[in-house]
Short mmCIF file of N, CA and C in Angstrom, two decimals:
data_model
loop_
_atom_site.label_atom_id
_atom_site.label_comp_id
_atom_site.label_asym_id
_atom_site.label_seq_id
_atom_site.Cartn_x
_atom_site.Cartn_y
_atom_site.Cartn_z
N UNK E 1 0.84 -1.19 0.00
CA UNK E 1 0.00 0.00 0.00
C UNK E 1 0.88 1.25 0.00
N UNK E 2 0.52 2.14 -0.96
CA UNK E 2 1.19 3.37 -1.15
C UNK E 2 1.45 3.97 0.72
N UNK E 3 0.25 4.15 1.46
CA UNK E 3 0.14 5.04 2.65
C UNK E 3 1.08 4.23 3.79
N UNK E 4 1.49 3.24 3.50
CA UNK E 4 2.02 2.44 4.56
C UNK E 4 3.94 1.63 4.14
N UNK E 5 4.21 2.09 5.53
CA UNK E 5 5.91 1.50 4.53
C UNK E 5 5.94 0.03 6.09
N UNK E 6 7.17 -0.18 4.94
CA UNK E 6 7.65 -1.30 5.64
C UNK E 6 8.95 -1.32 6.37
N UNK E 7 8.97 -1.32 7.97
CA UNK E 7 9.93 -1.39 8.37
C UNK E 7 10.54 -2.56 9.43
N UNK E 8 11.64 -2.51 10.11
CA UNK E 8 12.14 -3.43 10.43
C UNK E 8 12.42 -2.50 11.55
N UNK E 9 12.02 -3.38 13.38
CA UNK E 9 12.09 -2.57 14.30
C UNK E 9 12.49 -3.26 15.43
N UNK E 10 13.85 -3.31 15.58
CA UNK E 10 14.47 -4.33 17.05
C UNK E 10 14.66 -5.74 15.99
N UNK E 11 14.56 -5.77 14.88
CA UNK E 11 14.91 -7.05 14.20
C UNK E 11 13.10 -7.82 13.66
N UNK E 12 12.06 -7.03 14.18
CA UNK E 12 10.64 -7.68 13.75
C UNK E 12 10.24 -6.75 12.36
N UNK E 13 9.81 -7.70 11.54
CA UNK E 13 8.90 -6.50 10.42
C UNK E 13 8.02 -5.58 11.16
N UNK E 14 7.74 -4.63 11.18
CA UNK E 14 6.40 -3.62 11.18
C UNK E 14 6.21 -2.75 10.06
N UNK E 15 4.88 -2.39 10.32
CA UNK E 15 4.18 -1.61 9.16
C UNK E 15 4.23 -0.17 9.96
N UNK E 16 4.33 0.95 9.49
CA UNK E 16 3.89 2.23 10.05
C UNK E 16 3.25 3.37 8.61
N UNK E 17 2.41 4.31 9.24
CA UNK E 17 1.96 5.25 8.13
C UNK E 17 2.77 5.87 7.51
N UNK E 18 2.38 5.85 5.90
CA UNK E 18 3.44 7.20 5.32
C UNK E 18 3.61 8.62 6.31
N UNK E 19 4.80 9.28 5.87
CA UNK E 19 4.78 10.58 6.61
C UNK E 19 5.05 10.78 8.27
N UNK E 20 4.87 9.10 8.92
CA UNK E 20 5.21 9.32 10.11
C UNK E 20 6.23 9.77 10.34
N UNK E 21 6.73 10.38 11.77
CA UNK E 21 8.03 10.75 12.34
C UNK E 21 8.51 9.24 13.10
N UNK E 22 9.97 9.56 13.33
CA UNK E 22 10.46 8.54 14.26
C UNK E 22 9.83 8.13 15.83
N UNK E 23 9.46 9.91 16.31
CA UNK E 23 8.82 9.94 17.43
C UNK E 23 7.51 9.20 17.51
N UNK E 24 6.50 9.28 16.06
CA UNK E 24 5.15 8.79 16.10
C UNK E 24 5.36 7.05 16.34
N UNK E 25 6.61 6.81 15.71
CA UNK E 25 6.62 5.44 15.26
C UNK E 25 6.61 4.91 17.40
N UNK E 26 8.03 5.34 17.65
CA UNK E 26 8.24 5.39 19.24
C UNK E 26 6.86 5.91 20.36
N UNK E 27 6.02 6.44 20.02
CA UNK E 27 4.60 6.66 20.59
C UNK E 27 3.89 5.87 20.22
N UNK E 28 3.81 5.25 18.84
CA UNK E 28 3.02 4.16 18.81
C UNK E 28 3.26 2.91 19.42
N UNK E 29 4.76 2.36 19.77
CA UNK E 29 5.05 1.36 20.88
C UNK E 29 4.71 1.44 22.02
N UNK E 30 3.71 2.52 22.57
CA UNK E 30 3.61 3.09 23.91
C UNK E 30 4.99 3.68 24.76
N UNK E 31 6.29 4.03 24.16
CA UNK E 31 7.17 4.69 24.47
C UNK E 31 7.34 6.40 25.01
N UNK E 32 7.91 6.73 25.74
CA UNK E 32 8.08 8.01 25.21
C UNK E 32 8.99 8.29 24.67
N UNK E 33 9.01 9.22 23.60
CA UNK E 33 10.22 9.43 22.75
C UNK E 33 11.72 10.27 23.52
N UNK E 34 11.42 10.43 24.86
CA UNK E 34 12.04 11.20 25.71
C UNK E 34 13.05 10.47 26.46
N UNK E 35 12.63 9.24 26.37
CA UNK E 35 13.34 8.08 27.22
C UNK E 35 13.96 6.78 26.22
N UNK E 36 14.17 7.48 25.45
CA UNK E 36 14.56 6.13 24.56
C UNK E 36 15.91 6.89 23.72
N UNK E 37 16.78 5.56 23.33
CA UNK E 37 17.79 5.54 21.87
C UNK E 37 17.30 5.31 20.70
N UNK E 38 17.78 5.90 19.99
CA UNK E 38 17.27 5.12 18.44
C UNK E 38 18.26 5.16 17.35
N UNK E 39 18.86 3.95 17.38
CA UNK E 39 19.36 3.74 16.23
C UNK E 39 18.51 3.86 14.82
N UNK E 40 18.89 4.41 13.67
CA UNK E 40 18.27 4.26 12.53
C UNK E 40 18.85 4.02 11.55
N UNK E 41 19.28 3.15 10.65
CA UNK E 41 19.94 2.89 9.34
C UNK E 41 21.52 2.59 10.02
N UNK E 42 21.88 2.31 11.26
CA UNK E 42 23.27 2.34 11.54
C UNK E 42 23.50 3.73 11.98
N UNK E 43 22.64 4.04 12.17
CA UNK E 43 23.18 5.96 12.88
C UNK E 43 22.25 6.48 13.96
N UNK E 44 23.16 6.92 15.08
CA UNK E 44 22.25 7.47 16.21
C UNK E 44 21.06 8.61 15.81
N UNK E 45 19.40 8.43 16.13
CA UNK E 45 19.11 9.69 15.46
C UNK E 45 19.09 10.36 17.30
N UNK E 46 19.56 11.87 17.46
CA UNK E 46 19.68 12.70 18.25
C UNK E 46 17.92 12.58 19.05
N UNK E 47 17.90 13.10 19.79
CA UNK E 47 16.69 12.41 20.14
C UNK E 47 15.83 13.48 20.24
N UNK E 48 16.56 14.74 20.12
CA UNK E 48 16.27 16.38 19.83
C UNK E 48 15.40 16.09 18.65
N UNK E 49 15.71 15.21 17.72
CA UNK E 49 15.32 15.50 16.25
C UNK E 49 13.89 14.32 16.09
N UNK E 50 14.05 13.36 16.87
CA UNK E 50 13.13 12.60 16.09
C UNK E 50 11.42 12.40 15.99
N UNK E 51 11.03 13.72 16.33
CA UNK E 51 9.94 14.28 15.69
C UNK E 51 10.20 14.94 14.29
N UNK E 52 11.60 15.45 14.10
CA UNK E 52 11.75 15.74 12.68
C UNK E 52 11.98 14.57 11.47
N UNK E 53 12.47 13.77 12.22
CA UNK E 53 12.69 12.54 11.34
C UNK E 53 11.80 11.87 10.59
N UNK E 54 11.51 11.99 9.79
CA UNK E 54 10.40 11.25 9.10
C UNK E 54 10.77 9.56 8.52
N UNK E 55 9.91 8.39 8.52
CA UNK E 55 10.35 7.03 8.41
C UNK E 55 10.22 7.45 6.90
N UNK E 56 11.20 6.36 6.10
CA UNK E 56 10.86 5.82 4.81
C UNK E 56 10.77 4.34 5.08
N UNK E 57 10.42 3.71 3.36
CA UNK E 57 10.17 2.16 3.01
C UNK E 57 11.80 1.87 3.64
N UNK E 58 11.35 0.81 4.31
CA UNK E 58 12.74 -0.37 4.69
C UNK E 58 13.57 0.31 5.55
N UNK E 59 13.48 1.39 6.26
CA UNK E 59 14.00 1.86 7.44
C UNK E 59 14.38 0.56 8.56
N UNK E 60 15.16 0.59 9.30
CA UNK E 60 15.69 -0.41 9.58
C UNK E 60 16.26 0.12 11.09
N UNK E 61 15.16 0.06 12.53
CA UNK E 61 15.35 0.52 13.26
C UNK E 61 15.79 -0.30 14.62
N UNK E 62 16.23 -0.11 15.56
CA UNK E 62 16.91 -0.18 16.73
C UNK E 62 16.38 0.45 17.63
N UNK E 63 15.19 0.63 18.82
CA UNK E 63 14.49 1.27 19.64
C UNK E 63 15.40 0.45 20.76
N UNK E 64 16.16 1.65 22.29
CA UNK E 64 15.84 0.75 23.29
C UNK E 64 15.47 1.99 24.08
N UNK E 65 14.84 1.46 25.14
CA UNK E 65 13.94 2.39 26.15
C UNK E 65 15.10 2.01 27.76
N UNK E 66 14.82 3.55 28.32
CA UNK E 66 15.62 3.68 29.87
C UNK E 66 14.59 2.79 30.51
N UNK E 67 14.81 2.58 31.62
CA UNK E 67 14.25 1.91 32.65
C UNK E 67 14.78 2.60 33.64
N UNK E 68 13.28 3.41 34.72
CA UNK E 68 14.15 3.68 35.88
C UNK E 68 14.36 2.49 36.96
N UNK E 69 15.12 3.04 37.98
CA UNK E 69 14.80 1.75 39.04
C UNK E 69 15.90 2.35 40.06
N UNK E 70 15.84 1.61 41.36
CA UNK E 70 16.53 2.00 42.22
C UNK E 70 16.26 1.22 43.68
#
C-alpha cells in the first residue's frame, strides 16, 4: 500500500503510516520518545530530532527504552 511502509524494528517486520516521524513510530510502541535511543539505518538519530525525522520504506530501526529503578 502506497500510505504504509515497511519497516524493520528491534529485528521484527512492522508496518507504520506514510509521513510518520520517528517519534510517532516510538509513541506508537507506547514509548516516550524522551526516554529512549534510536538507532536508525546504523546511525544514532539525536533524540532532539526525532519528531523531525520522518520514516521511509525499509528503514531499519533499533528502539531501546531507559528503565528507571533503584
Amino acid at each position: 500500500m502506497a500510505d504504509e511502509l515497511l519497516l524493520t524494528v528491534n529485528g521484527e517486520p512492522r508496518r507504520a503510516a506514510a509521513g510518520a516521524s520517528v517519534a510517532d513510530l516510538v509513541t506508537g510502541l507506547g514509548l516516550d520518545p524522551k526516554k529512549v535511543a534510536v538507532e536508525r539505518n546504523g546511525e544514532i538519530a539525536p533524540r532532539s530530532t526525532l519528531a523531525d525525522v520522518i520514516l521511509t520504506q525499509g528503514d531499519v530501526l533499533e528502539i531501546v527504552h531507559f528503565v528507571g529503578g533503584g
